[in-house]
mmCIF file of C-alpha atoms in Angstrom:
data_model
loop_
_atom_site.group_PDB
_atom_site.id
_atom_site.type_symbol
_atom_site.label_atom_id
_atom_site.label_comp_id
_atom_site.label_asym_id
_atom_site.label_seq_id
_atom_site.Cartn_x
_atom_site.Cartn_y
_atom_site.Cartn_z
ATOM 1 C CA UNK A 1 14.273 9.105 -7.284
ATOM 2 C CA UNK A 2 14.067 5.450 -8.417
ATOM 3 C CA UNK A 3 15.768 2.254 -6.820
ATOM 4 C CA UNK A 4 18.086 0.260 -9.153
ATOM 5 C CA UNK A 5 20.384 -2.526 -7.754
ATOM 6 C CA UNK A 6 24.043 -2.578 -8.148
ATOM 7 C CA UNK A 7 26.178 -4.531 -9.984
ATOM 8 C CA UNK A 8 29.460 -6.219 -7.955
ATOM 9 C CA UNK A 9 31.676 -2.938 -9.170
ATOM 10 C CA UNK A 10 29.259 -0.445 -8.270
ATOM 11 C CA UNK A 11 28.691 -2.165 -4.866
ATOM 12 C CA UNK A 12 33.009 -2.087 -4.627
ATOM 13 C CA UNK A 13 33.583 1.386 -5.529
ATOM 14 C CA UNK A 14 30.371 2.216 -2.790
ATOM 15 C CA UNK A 15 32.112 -0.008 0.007
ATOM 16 C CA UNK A 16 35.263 1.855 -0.549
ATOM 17 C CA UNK A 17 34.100 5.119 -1.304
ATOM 18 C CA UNK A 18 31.073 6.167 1.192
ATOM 19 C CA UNK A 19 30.695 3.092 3.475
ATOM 20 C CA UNK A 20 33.708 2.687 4.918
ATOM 21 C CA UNK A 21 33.814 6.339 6.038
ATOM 22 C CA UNK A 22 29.918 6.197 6.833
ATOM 23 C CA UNK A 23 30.018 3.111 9.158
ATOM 24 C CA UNK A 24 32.058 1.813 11.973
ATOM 25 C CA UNK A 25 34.847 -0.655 11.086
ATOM 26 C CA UNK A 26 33.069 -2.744 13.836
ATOM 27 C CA UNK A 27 29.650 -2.611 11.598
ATOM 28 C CA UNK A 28 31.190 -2.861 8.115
ATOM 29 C CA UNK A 29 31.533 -5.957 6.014
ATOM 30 C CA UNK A 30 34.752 -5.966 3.922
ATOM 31 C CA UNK A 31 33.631 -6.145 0.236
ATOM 32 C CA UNK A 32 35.229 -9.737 0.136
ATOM 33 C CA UNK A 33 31.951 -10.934 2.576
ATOM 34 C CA UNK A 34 29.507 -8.823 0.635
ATOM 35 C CA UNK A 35 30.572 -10.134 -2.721
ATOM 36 C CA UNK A 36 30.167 -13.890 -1.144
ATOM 37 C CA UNK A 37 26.858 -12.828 0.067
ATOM 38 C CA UNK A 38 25.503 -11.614 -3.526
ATOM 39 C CA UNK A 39 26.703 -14.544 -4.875
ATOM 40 C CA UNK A 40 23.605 -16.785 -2.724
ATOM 41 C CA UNK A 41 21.573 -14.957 -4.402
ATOM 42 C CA UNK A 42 19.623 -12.975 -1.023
ATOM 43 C CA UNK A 43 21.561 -10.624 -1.085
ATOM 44 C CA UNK A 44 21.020 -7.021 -2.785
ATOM 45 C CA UNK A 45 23.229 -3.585 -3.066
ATOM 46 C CA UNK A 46 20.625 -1.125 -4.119
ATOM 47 C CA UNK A 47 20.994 2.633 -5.012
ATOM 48 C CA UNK A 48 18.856 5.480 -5.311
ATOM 49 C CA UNK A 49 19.253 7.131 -8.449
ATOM 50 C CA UNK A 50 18.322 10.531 -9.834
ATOM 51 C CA UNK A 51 19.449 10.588 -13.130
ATOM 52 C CA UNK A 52 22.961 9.185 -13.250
ATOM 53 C CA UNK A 53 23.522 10.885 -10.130
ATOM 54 C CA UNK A 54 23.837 8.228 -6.760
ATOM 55 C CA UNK A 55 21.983 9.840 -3.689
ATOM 56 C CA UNK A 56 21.907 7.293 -1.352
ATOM 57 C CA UNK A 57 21.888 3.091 -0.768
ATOM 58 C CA UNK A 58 20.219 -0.069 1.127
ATOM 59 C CA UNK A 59 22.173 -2.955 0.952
ATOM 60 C CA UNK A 60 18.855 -5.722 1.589
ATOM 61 C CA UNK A 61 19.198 -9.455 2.598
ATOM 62 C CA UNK A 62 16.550 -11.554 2.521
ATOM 63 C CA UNK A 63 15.315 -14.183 4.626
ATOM 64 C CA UNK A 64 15.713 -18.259 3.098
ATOM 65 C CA UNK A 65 11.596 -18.219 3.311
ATOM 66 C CA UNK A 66 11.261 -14.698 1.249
ATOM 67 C CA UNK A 67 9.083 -12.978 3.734
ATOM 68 C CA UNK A 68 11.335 -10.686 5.255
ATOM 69 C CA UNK A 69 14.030 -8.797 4.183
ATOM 70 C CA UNK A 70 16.907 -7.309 6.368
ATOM 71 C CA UNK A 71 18.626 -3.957 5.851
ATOM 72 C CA UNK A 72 22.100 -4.818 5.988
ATOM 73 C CA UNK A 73 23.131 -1.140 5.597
ATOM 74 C CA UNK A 74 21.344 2.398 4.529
ATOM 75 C CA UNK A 75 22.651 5.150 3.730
ATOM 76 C CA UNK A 76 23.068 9.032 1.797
ATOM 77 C CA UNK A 77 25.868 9.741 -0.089
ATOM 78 C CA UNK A 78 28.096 11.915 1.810
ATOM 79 C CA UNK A 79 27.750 15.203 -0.086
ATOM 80 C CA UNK A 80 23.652 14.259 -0.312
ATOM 81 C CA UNK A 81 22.869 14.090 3.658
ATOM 82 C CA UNK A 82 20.733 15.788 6.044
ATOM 83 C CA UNK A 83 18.001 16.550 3.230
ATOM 84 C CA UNK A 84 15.660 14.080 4.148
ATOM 85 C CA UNK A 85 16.869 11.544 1.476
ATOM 86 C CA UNK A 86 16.975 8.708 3.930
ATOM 87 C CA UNK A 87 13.187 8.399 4.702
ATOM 88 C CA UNK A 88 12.286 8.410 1.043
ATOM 89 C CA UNK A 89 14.514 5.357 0.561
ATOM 90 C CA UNK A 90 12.248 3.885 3.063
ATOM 91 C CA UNK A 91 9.710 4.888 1.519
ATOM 92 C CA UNK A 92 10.635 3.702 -1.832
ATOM 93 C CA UNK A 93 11.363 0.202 -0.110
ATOM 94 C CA UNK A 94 8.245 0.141 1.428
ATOM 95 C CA UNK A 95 6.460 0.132 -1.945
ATOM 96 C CA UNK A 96 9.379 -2.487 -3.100
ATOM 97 C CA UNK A 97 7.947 -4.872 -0.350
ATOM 98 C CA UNK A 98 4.593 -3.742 -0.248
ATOM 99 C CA UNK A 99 3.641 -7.777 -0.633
ATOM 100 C CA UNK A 100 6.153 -8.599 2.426
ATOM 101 C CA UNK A 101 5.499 -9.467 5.899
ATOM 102 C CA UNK A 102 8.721 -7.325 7.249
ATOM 103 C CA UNK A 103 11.262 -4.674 6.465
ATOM 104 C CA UNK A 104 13.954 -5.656 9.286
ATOM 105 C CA UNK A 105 16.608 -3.250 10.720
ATOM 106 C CA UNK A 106 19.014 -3.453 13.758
ATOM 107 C CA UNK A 107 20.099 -0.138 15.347
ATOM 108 C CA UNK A 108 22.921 0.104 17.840
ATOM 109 C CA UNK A 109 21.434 0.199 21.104
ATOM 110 C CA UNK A 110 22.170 2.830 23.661
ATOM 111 C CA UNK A 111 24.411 2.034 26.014
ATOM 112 C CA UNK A 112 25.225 4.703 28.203
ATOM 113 C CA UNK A 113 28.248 6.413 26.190
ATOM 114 C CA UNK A 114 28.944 8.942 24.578
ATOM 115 C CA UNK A 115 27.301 7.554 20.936
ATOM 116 C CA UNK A 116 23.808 7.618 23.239
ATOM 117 C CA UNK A 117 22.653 10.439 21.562
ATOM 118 C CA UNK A 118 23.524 9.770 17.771
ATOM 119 C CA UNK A 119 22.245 6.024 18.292
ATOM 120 C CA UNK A 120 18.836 7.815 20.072
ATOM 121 C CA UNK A 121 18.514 9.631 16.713
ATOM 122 C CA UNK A 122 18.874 6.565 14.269
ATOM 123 C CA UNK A 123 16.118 4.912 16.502
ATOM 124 C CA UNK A 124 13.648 7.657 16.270
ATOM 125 C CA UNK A 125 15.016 8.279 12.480
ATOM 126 C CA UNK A 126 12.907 4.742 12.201
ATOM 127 C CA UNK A 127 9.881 5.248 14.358
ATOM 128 C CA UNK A 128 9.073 8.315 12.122
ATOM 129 C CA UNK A 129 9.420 6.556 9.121
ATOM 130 C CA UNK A 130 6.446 3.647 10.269
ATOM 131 C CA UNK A 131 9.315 1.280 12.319
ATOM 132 C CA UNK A 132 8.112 -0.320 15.296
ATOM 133 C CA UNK A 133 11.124 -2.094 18.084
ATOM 134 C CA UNK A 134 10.554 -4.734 18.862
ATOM 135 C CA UNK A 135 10.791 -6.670 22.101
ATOM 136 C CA UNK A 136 14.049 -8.537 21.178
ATOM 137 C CA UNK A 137 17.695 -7.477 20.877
ATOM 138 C CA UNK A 138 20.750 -8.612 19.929
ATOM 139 C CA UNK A 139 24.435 -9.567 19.519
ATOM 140 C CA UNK A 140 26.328 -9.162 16.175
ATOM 141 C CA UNK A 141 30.519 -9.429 16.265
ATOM 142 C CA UNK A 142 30.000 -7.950 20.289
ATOM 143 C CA UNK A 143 27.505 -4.806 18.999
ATOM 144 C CA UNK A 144 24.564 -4.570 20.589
ATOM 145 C CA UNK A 145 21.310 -3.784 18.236
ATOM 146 C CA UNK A 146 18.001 -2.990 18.659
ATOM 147 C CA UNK A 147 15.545 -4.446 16.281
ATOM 148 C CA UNK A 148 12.862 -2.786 14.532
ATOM 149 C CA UNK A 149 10.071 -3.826 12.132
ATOM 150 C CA UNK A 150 7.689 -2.248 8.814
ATOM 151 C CA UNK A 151 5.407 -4.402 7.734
ATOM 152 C CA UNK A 152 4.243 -3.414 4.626
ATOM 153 C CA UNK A 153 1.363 -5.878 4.030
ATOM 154 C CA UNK A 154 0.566 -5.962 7.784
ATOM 155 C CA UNK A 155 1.245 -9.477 8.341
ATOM 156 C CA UNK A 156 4.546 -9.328 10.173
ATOM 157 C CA UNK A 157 4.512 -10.720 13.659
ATOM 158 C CA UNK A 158 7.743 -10.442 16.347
ATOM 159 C CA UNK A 159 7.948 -14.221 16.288
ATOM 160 C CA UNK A 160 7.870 -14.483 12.184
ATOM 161 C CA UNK A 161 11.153 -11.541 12.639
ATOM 162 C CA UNK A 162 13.012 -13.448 14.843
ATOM 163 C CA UNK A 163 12.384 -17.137 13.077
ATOM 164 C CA UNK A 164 13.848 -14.709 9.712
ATOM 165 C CA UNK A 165 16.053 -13.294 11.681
ATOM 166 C CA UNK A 166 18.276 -16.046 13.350
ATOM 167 C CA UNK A 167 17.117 -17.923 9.383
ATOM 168 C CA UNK A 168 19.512 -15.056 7.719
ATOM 169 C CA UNK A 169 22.641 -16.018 9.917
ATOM 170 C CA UNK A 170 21.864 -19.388 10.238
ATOM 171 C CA UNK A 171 22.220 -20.234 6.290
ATOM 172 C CA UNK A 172 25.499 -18.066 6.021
ATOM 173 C CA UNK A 173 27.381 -18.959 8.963
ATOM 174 C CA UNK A 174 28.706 -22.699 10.843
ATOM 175 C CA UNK A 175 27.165 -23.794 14.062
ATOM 176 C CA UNK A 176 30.326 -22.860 15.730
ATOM 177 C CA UNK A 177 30.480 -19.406 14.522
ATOM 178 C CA UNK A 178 26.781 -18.765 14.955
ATOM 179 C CA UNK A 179 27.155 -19.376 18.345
ATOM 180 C CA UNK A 180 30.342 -17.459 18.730
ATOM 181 C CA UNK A 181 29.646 -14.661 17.036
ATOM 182 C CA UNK A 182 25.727 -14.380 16.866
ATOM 183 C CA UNK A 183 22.956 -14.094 19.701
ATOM 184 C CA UNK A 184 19.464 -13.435 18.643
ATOM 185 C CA UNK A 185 17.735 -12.678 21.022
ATOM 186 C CA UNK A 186 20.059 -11.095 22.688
ATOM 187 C CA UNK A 187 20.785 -13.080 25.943
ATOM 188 C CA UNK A 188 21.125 -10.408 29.452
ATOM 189 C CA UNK A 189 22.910 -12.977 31.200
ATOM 190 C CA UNK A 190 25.829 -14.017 28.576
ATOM 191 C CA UNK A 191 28.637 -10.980 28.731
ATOM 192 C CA UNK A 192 29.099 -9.002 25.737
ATOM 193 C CA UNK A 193 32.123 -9.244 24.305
ATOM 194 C CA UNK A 194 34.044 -6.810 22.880
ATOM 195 C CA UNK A 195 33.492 -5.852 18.987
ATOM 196 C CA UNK A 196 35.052 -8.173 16.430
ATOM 197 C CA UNK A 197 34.917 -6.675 13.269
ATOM 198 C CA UNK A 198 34.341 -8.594 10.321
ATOM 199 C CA UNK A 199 37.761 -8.383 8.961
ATOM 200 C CA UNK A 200 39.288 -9.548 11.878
ATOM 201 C CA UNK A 201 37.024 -13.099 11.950
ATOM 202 C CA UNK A 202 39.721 -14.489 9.817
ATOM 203 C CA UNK A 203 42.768 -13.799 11.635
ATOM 204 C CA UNK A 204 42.078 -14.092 15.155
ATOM 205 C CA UNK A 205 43.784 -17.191 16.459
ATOM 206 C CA UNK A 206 42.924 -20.772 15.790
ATOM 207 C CA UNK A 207 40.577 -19.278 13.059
ATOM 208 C CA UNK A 208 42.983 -19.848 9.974
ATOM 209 C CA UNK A 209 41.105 -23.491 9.655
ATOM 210 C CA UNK A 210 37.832 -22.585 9.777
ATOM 211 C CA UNK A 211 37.623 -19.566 7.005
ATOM 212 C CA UNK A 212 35.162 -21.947 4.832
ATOM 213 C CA UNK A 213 33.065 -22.139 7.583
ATOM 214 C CA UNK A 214 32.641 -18.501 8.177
ATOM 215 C CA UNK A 215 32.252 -16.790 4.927
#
């Protein structure tokens, strides 16, 4: 299995065809954001290919300083899962950043629901595969996330991932919709609010002026 990244209509048939049934609507990007996004240049659609044949994904963004990288989204192909496919992509992207101070993730947190035990499973999907959480959480559209860290050279610290971190958001979104939308850390006393999905940033109300600022 070898990584190869994705050009814009691979990454559109993959948003259409496996991530919007693999991921919350909540959690998903429409392809319009993900297209802006690859377009700065930090941000990467990557597949895992045997052969021709597409067995699983990491979309990766990295951080404005290049020592972290964030991934946006992982996943197997749906007809591909449950064969232990997703830790050799971490594996594979270990090796990718093997010079990097951090491999960044951010898995829904547990909250008491019903989703408790599938989110329990992503988290422990990471600590097997050399993931440590980290002391910080945070807000994303009203989701909750823990954060976890590889760091393949070592050097990674908790306060180098959060400085990347906030850095990632920071360069793509407005002051106003950082702070709306974004809380890292993750602050106990503020309220969460309920889940804004990506698509609706754009049409909520009072919003139709401030689309350049967002995306």
């Amino acid at each position: 299995m070898t990584l190869r990244e994705l050009d814009l209509e691979e990454l559109k048939w993959l948003h259409a065809r496996e991530m919007k049934e693999a991921f919350p609507s909540e959690e998903l990007k429409p392809y319009a954001a993900m297209e802006a996004l690859c377009q700065s240049g930090l941000y990467h659609p990557v597949g895992a290919w045997e052969g021709d044949d597409l067995l699983g994904y990491a979309v990766l963004w990295e951080s404005p300083g290049g020592k972290y990288v964030l991934i946006d989204y992982l996943g197997v192909t749906a007809s591909r899962r449950n064969g232990g496919l997703g830790g050799q992509i971490l594996q594979l992207l270990k090796e990718q950043f093997r010079d990097w101070d951090g491999i960044i993730v951010e898995s829904e947190a547990p909250d008491g629901g019903e989703q408790d035990p599938l989110r329990k499973r992503r988290m422990d999907f990471y600590r097997r595969n050399g993931y440590a959480f980290l002391d910080y959480d945070c807000i994303l559209f009203g989701v909750h996330y823990a954060v976890c860290l590889c760091s393949p050279n070592g050097k990674g610290t908790q306060a180098g991932t959060m400085e990347a971190h906030k850095a990632l958001y920071r360069r793509q979104f407005s002051q106003w919709a950082y702070d709306r939308y974004i809380q890292i850390p993750r602050d106990p006393e503020h309220p969460l609010q309920p889940p804004e999905s990506w698509a609706e940033q754009t049409t909520l109300p009072g919003l139709e002026e401030r689309k350049e600022e967002i995306l």
